[in-house]
XYZ file of C-alpha atoms in Angstrom:
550
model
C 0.000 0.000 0.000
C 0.901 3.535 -0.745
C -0.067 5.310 2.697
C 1.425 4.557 5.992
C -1.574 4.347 8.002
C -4.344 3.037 5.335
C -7.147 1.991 6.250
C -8.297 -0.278 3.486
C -11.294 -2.224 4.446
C -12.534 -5.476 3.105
C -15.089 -5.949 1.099
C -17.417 -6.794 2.968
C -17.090 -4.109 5.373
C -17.466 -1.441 2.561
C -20.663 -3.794 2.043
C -21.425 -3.589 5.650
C -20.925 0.356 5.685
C -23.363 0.742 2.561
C -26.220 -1.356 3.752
C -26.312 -0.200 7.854
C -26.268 3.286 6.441
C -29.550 2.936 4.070
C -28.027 5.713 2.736
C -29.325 6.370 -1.052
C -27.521 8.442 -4.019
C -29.306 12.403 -3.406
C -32.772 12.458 -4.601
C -35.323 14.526 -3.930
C -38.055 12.705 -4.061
C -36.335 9.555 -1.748
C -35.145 12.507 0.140
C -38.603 14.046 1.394
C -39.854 10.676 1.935
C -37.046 8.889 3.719
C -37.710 12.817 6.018
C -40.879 12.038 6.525
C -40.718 8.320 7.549
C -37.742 9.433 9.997
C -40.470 12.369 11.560
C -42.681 10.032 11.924
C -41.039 7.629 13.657
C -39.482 10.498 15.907
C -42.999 11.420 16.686
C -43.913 8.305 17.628
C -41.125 7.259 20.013
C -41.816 11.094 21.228
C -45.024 9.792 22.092
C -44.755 6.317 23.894
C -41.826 7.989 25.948
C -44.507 10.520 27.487
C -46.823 7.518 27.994
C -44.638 5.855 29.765
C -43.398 9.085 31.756
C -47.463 9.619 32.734
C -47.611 5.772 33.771
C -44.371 6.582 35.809
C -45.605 9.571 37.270
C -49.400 7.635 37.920
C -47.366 4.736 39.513
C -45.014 6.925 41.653
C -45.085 5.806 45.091
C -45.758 8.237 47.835
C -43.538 8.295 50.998
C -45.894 9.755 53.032
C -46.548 8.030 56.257
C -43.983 5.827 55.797
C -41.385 5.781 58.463
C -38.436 4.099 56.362
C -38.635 6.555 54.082
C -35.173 8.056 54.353
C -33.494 4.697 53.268
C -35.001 5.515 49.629
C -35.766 8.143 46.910
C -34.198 10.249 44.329
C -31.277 11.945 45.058
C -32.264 16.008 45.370
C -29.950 17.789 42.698
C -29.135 20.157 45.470
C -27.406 17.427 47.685
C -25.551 16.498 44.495
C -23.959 19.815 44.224
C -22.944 20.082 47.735
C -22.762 16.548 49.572
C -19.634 15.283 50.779
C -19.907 11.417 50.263
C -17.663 9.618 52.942
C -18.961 6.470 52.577
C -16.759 3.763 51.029
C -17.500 2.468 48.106
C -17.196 -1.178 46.968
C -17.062 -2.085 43.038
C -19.364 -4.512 41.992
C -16.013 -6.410 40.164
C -14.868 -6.769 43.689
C -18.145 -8.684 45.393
C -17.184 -11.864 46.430
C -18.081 -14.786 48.802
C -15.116 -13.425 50.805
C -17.571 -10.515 52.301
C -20.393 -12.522 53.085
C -22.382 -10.867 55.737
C -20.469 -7.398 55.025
C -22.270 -4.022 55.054
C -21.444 -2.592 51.601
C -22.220 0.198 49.377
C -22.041 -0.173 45.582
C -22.769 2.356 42.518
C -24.246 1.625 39.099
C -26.752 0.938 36.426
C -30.025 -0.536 36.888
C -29.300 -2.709 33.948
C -32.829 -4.611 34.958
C -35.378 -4.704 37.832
C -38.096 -7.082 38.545
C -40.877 -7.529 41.336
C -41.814 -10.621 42.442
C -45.353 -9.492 44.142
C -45.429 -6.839 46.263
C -42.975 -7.635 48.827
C -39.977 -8.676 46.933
C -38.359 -6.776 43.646
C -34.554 -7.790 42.112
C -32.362 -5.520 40.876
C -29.199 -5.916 38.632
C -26.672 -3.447 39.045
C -23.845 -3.376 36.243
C -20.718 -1.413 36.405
C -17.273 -1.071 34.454
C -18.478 -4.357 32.797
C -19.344 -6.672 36.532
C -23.167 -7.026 37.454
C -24.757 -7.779 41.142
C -27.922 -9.040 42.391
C -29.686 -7.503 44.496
C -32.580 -8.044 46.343
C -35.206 -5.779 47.565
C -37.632 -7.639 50.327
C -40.009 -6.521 52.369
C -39.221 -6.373 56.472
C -40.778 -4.911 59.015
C -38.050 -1.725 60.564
C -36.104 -2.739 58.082
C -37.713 -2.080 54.444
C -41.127 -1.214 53.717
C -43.571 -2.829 50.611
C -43.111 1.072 49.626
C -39.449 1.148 48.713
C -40.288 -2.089 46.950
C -42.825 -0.346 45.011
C -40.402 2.522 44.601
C -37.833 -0.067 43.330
C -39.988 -1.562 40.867
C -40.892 1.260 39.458
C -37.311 2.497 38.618
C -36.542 2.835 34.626
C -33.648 0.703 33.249
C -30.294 2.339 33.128
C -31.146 5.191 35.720
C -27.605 5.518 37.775
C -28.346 3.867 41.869
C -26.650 3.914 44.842
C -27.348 0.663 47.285
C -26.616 -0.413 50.383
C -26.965 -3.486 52.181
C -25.766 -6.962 53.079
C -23.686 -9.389 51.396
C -24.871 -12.781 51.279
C -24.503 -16.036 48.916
C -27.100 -18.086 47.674
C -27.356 -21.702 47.548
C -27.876 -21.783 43.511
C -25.432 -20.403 41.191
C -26.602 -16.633 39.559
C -27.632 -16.853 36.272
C -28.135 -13.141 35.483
C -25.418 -11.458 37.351
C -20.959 -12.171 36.666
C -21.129 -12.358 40.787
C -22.104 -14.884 42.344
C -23.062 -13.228 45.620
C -26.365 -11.291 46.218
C -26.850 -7.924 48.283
C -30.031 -7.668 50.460
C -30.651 -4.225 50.081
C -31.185 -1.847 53.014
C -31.202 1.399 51.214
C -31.780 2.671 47.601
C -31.175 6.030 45.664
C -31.518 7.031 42.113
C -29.013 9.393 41.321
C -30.141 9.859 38.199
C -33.258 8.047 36.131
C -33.475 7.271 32.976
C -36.036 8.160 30.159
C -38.769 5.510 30.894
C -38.149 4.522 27.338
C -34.527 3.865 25.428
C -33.912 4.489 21.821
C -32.327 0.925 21.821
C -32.595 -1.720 24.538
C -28.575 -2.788 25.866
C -30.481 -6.348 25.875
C -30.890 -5.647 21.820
C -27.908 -4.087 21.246
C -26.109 -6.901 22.866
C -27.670 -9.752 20.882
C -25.506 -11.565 18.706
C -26.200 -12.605 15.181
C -25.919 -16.604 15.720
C -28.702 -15.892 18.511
C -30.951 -14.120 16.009
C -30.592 -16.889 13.427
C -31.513 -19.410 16.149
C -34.522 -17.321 17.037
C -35.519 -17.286 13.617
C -35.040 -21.275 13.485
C -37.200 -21.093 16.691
C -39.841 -19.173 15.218
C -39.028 -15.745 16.740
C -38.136 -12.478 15.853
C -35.504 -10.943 17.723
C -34.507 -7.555 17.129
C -31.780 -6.683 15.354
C -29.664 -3.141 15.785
C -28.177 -2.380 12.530
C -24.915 -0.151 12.474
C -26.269 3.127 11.737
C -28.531 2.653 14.662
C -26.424 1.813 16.977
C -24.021 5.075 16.014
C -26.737 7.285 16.119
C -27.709 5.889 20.014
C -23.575 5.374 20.464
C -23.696 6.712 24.210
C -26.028 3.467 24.716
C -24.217 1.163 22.036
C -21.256 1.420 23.971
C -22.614 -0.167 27.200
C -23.213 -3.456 25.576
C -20.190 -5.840 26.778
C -18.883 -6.425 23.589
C -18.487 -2.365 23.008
C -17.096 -2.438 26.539
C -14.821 -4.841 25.801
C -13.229 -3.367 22.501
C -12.558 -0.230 23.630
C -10.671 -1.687 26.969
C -8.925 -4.131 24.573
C -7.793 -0.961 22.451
C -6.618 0.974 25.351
C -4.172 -1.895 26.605
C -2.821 -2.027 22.652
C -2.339 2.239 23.285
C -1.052 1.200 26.533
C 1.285 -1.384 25.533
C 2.857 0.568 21.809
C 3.527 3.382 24.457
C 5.254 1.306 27.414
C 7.244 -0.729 25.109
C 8.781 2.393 22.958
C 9.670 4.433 26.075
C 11.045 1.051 27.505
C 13.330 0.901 24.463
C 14.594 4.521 24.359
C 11.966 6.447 22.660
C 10.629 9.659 23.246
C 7.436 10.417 22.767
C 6.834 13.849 20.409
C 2.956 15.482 19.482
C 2.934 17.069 16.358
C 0.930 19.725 14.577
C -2.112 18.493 12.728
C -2.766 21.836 10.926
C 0.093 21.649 8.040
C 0.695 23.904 5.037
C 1.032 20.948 2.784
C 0.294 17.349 2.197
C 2.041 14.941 4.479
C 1.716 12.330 1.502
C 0.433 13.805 -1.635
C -3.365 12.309 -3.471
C -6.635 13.647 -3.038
C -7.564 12.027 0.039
C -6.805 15.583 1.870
C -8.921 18.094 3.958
C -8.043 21.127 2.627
C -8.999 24.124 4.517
C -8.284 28.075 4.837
C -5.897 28.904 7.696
C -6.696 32.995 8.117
C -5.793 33.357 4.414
C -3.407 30.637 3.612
C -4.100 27.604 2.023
C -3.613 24.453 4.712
C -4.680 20.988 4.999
C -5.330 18.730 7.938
C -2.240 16.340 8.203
C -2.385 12.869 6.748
C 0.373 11.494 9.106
C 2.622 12.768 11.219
C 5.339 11.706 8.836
C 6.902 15.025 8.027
C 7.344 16.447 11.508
C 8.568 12.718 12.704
C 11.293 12.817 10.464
C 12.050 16.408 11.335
C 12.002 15.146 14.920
C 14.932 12.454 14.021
C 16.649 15.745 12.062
C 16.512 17.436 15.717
C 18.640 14.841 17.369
C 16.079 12.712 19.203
C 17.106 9.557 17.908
C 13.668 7.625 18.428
C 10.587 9.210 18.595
C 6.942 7.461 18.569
C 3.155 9.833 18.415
C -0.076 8.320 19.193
C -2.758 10.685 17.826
C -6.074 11.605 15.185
C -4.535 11.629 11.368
C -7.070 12.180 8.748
C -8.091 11.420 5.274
C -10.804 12.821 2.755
C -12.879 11.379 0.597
C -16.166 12.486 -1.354
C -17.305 9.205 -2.176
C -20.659 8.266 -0.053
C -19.253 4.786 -0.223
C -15.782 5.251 1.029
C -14.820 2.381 2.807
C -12.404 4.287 5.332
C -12.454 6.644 8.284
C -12.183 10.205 8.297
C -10.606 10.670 11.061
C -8.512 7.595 13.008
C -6.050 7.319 15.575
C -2.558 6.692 14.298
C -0.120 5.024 15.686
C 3.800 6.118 14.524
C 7.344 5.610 14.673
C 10.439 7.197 13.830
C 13.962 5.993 14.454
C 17.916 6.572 13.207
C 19.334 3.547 11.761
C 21.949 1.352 9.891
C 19.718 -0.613 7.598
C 15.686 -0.887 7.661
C 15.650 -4.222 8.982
C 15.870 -2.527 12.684
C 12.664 -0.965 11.808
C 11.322 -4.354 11.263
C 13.055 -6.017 14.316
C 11.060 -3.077 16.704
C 7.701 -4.253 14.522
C 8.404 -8.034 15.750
C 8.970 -7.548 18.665
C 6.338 -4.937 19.387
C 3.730 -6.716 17.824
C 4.535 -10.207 19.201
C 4.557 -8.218 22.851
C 1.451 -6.284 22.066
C -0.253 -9.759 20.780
C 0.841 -12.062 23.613
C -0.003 -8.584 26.442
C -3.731 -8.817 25.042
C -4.188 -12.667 25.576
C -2.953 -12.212 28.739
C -4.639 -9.191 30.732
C -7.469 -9.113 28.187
C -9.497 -12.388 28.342
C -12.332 -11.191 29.619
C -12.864 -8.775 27.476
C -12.024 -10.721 24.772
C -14.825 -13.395 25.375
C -16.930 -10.688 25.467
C -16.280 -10.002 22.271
C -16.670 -13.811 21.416
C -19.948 -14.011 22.554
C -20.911 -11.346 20.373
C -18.857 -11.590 17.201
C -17.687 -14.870 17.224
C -14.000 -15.159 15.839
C -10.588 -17.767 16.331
C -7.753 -16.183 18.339
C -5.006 -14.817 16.238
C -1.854 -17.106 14.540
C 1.034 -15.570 15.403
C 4.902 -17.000 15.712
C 7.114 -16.250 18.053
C 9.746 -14.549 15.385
C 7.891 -12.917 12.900
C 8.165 -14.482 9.600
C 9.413 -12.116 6.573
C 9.078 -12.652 2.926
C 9.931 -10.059 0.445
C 7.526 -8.894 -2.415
C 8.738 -11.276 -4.874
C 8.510 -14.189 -2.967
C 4.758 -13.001 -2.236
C 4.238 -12.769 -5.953
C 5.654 -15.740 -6.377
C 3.501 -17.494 -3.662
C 0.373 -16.163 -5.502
C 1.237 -16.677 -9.246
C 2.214 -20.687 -8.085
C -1.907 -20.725 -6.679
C -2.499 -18.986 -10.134
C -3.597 -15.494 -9.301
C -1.591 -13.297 -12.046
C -0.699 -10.203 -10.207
C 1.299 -7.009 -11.799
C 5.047 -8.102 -10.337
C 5.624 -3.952 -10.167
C 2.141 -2.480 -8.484
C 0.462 -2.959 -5.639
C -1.308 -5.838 -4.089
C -5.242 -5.347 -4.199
C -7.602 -6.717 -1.490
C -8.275 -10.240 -3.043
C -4.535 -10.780 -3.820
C -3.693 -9.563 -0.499
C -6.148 -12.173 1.363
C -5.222 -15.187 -0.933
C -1.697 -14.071 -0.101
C -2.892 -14.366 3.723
C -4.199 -17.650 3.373
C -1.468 -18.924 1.309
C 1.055 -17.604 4.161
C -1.393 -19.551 7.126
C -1.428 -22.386 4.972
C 1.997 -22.703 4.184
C 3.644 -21.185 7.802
C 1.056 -21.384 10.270
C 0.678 -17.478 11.055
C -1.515 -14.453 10.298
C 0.892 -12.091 11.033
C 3.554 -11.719 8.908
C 5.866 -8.703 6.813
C 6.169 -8.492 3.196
C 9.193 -6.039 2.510
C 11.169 -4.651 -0.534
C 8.036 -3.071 -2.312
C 7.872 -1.686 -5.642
C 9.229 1.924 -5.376
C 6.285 2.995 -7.770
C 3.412 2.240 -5.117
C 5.518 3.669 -2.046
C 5.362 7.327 -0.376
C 7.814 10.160 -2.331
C 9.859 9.936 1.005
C 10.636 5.863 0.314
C 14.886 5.576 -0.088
C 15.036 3.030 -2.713
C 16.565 -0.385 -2.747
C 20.844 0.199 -3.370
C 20.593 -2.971 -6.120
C 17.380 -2.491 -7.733
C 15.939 1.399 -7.679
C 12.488 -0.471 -8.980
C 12.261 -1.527 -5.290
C 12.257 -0.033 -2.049
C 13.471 -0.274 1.223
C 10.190 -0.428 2.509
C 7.644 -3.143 3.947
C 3.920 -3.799 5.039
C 2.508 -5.475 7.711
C -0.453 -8.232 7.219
C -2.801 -9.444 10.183
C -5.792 -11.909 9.021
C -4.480 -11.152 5.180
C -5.613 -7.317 5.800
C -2.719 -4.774 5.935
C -1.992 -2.984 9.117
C 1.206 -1.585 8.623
C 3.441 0.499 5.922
C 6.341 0.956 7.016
C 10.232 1.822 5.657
C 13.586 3.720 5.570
C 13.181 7.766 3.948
C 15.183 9.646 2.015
C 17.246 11.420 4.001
C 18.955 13.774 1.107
C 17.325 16.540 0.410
C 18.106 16.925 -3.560
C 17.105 13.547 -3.765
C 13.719 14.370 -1.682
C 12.143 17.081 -3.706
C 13.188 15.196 -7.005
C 11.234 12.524 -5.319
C 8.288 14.708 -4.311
C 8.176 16.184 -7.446
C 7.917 13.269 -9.143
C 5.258 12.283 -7.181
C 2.940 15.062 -8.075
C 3.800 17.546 -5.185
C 4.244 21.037 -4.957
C 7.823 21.304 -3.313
C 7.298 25.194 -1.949
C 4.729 23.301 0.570
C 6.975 21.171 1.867
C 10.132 23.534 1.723
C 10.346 23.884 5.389
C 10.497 20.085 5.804
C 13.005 19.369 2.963
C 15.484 22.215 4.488
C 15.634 20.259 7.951
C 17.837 17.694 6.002
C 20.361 20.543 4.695
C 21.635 20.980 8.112
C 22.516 17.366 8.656
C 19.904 14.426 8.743
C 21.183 10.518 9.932
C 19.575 8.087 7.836
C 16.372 6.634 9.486
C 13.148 5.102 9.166
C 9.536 4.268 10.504
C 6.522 3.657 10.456
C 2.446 3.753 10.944
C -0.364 2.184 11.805
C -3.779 2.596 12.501
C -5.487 1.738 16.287
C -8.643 1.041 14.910
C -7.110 -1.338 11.933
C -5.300 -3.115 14.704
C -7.961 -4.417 17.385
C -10.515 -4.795 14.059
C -8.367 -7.616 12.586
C -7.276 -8.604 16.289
C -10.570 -9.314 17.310
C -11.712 -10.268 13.740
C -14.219 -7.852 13.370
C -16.173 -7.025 9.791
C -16.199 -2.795 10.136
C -13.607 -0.599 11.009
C -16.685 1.866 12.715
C -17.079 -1.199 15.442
C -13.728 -0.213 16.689
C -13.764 3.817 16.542
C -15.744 5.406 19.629
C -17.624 7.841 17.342
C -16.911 7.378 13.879
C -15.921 9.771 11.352
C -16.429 9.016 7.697
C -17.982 10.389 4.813
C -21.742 10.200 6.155
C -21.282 10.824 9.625
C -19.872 13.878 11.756
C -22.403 13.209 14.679
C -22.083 12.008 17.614
């Protein structure tokens, strides 16, 4: 691939972005009626969500003449302002049979509630991914068939305070990941919930094997397409499969940045506002910066390498790089979070050694401290745990090509690999080595970035390489050109206007040490990780060519 940090999806995922966004080519006739199915549908959510307020309201339990009422009620927004809470707090994660009979007091979610008559009403209490039972019941000085009432008649997701008793039941929990109950003593709603959600969790949670087997059952279970569940994201991302992506990419941010500074490198933050393309195309955001023509920065490849020119030696960035598009079926983000490298060296197999053993780290960190979060992603999106060896194997392009014209795929020996050729390629590679993740290196020069330092025996190729997981690139990566008449002959050649870049190509006049890098995008990584099908699954709140909200 020709960009550092693409984000190339497969097919199926341009597929999946196309259908989940019922998005149609503008017409204004589709147009005015897709707006006024949408109003309608507003109006009538509008409408069951103040019926259900008004049955709320009508159901609301009065505390009046009950002498236990103190131990139950919303929380006034005046004692939120001011209160001083010195009561300690246990998480629900850490509930276990080893404080049975302890007085505790736990925060969440009312992820559901349920009476059981009207002395007796259980509620489930989720937070940072654990859930609790607990159980409301009826006892004289202790809790009254009104805070019961009060209980049941909570809405789902409204944020509660409990306290009470730890105990452990005689039957395993079914509903809760603790197997220990709490007999409530007291009960506060910090904050409800509307008495009706956009989306159910339940819904949003639901995986697609489950819906098929409903439909083999004879029932319809609802399904939350993509576009759905971006438009509702705050709620989206409660389900434990969201939950469990997003903690699985922050140990991969956590791990990229703990291993670099444990090898030497310094991490830099560089200017996304630049006054010309980082990599040249038209996939730039070009923009007016108080008169001057700009553009949002592609990479941080430019300032990097400046970086290495200012005598850090190794440098790495974690932050948002960006990439235009006008198409309404673009198959990439916006707006991702790139991950990037810079480093001096001899020869640009050190830039592949720090990708081995990075990756390998990264890979084997994730298996490790992430396993429940990666069964939660399981449940949901079913998918077989990565192939990896413990040396990452290395072919160069030819032997690739080779590999793929022996299967009989005819590929151009001098251009790029496309998506099919790049998947056989990954099978061919599992098949034949046992891995998924693997480094194809020496690339054509002609389909590598105008800052690629060509190979010394063959100018045709490069010194560059890319990085495959599940037969999906992840990784471009390579040494630059580190001469500056060299580097605007280059840039030129590539289509770029050199006075943009002047400032950059002058930091190598005053002495540059060859080096090299790379990027990659966060996203890309725990997608193919986890085996996902769309790139969105793995962005918080997506930005591509149809969405700029939430």
């Amino acid at each position: 691939m020709s960009s550092e940090e693409s984000q190339t999806m497969s097919s199926e995922e341009s597929q999946t972005l196309s259908s989940d966004s019922a998005v149609e080519p503008p017409q204004n006739e589709q147009s005015k009626k897709a707006a006024k199915k949408e109003a309608a549908k507003q109006e009538k959510l509008r409408r069951r969500q103040e019926a259900a307020a008004l049955a709320s309201t009508v159901q609301s339990v009065s505390v009046e003449d009950d002498p236990l009422a103190a131990n139950y009620g919303d929380v006034p927004i005046l004692e939120l302002q001011s209160k001083v809470d010195v009561r300690g707090w246990t998480e629900v994660g850490a509930l276990t049979e080893a404080l049975r009979d302890r007085y505790v007091v736990v925060h969440g979610r009312a992820q559901t509630i349920r009476a059981v008559g009207k002395n007796m009403a259980f509620v489930v209490v989720r937070e940072k991914g654990f859930t609790i039972q607990c159980v409301v019941t009826a006892q004289p000085d202790v809790v009254s068939r009104q805070m019961v009432k009060y209980v049941a008649a909570l809405s789902r997701e409204s944020i509660v305070d409990i306290e009470g008793i730890v105990s452990v039941p005689n039957v395993p929990i079914k509903g809760a990941s603790q197997q220990v109950e709490v007999q409530v003593r007291k009960l506060y709603c910090v904050n409800k919930a509307m008495p009706t959600l956009p989306i159910n969790i339940e819904d949003a949670a639901r995986s697609e094997a489950d819906i098929e087997k409903g439909l083999q059952a004879g029932e319809q279970l609802v399904r939350v397409n993509q576009d759905t569940r971006l438009n509702y994201r705050v709620l989206d991302l409660r389900t434990p499969a969201n939950q469990g992506i997003f903690r699985i990419q922050s140990e991969v941010g956590n791990v990229f940045r703990q291993f670099l500074l444990s090898e030497g490198f310094v991490e830099i933050h560089t200017p996304k506002l630049i006054a010309g393309s980082s990599e040249g195309g038209a996939a730039v955001f070009r923009l007016d910066y108080k008169g001057q023509s700009a553009c949002l920065a592609q990479s941080p490849q430019l300032h990097k390498q400046m970086a290495i020119c200012g005598d850090f030696g190794r440098v790495f960035e974690i932050g948002p790089v960006f990439r235009a598009e006008d198409s309404y079926t673009h198959r990439h983000l916006c707006e991702f979070t790139g991950l990037d490298i810079e480093m001096e060296i001899r020869h640009y197999f050190e830039v592949m050694d720090v990708v081995d053993q990075l990756f390998v780290t990264m890979f084997d960190t994730l298996n490790k401290n992430c396993s429940k979060e990666l069964e939660a992603v399981g449940r949901q999106y079913q998918f077989e745990p990565l192939k990896y060896l413990r040396q990452t194997l290395r072919l160069t392009f030819e032997e690739g090509i080779q590999m793929l014209k022996d299967a009989g795929v005819e590929v151009d020996p001098f251009g790029d690999l496309n998506t099919e050729s790049e998947r056989k390629l990954g099978k061919l590679v599992l098949e034949k080595y046992g891995t998924e993740f693997y480094i194809l290196h020496r690339y054509p020069l002609a389909v590598r970035p105008f800052y690629t330092m060509p190979c010394y025996d063959n100018p045709a190729y490069s010194n560059s390489f890319d990085v495959f997981i599940r037969g999906e690139e992840i990784i471009s990566g390579g040494q630059r050109v580190h001469v500056p008449e060299f580097l605007a002959e280059r840039a030129q050649a590539c289509g770029i206007d050199v006075q943009t870049i002047s400032t950059y190509i002058d930091s190598f006049r005053y002495g540059a040490p060859p080096h090299g890098g790379f990027g990659v995008g966060l996203e890309r990584v725990v997608m193919l990780f986890c085996g996902l099908n769309n790139i969105r699954k793995t962005s918080l709140f997506p930005r591509d060519p149809l969405r700029i909200a939430p």
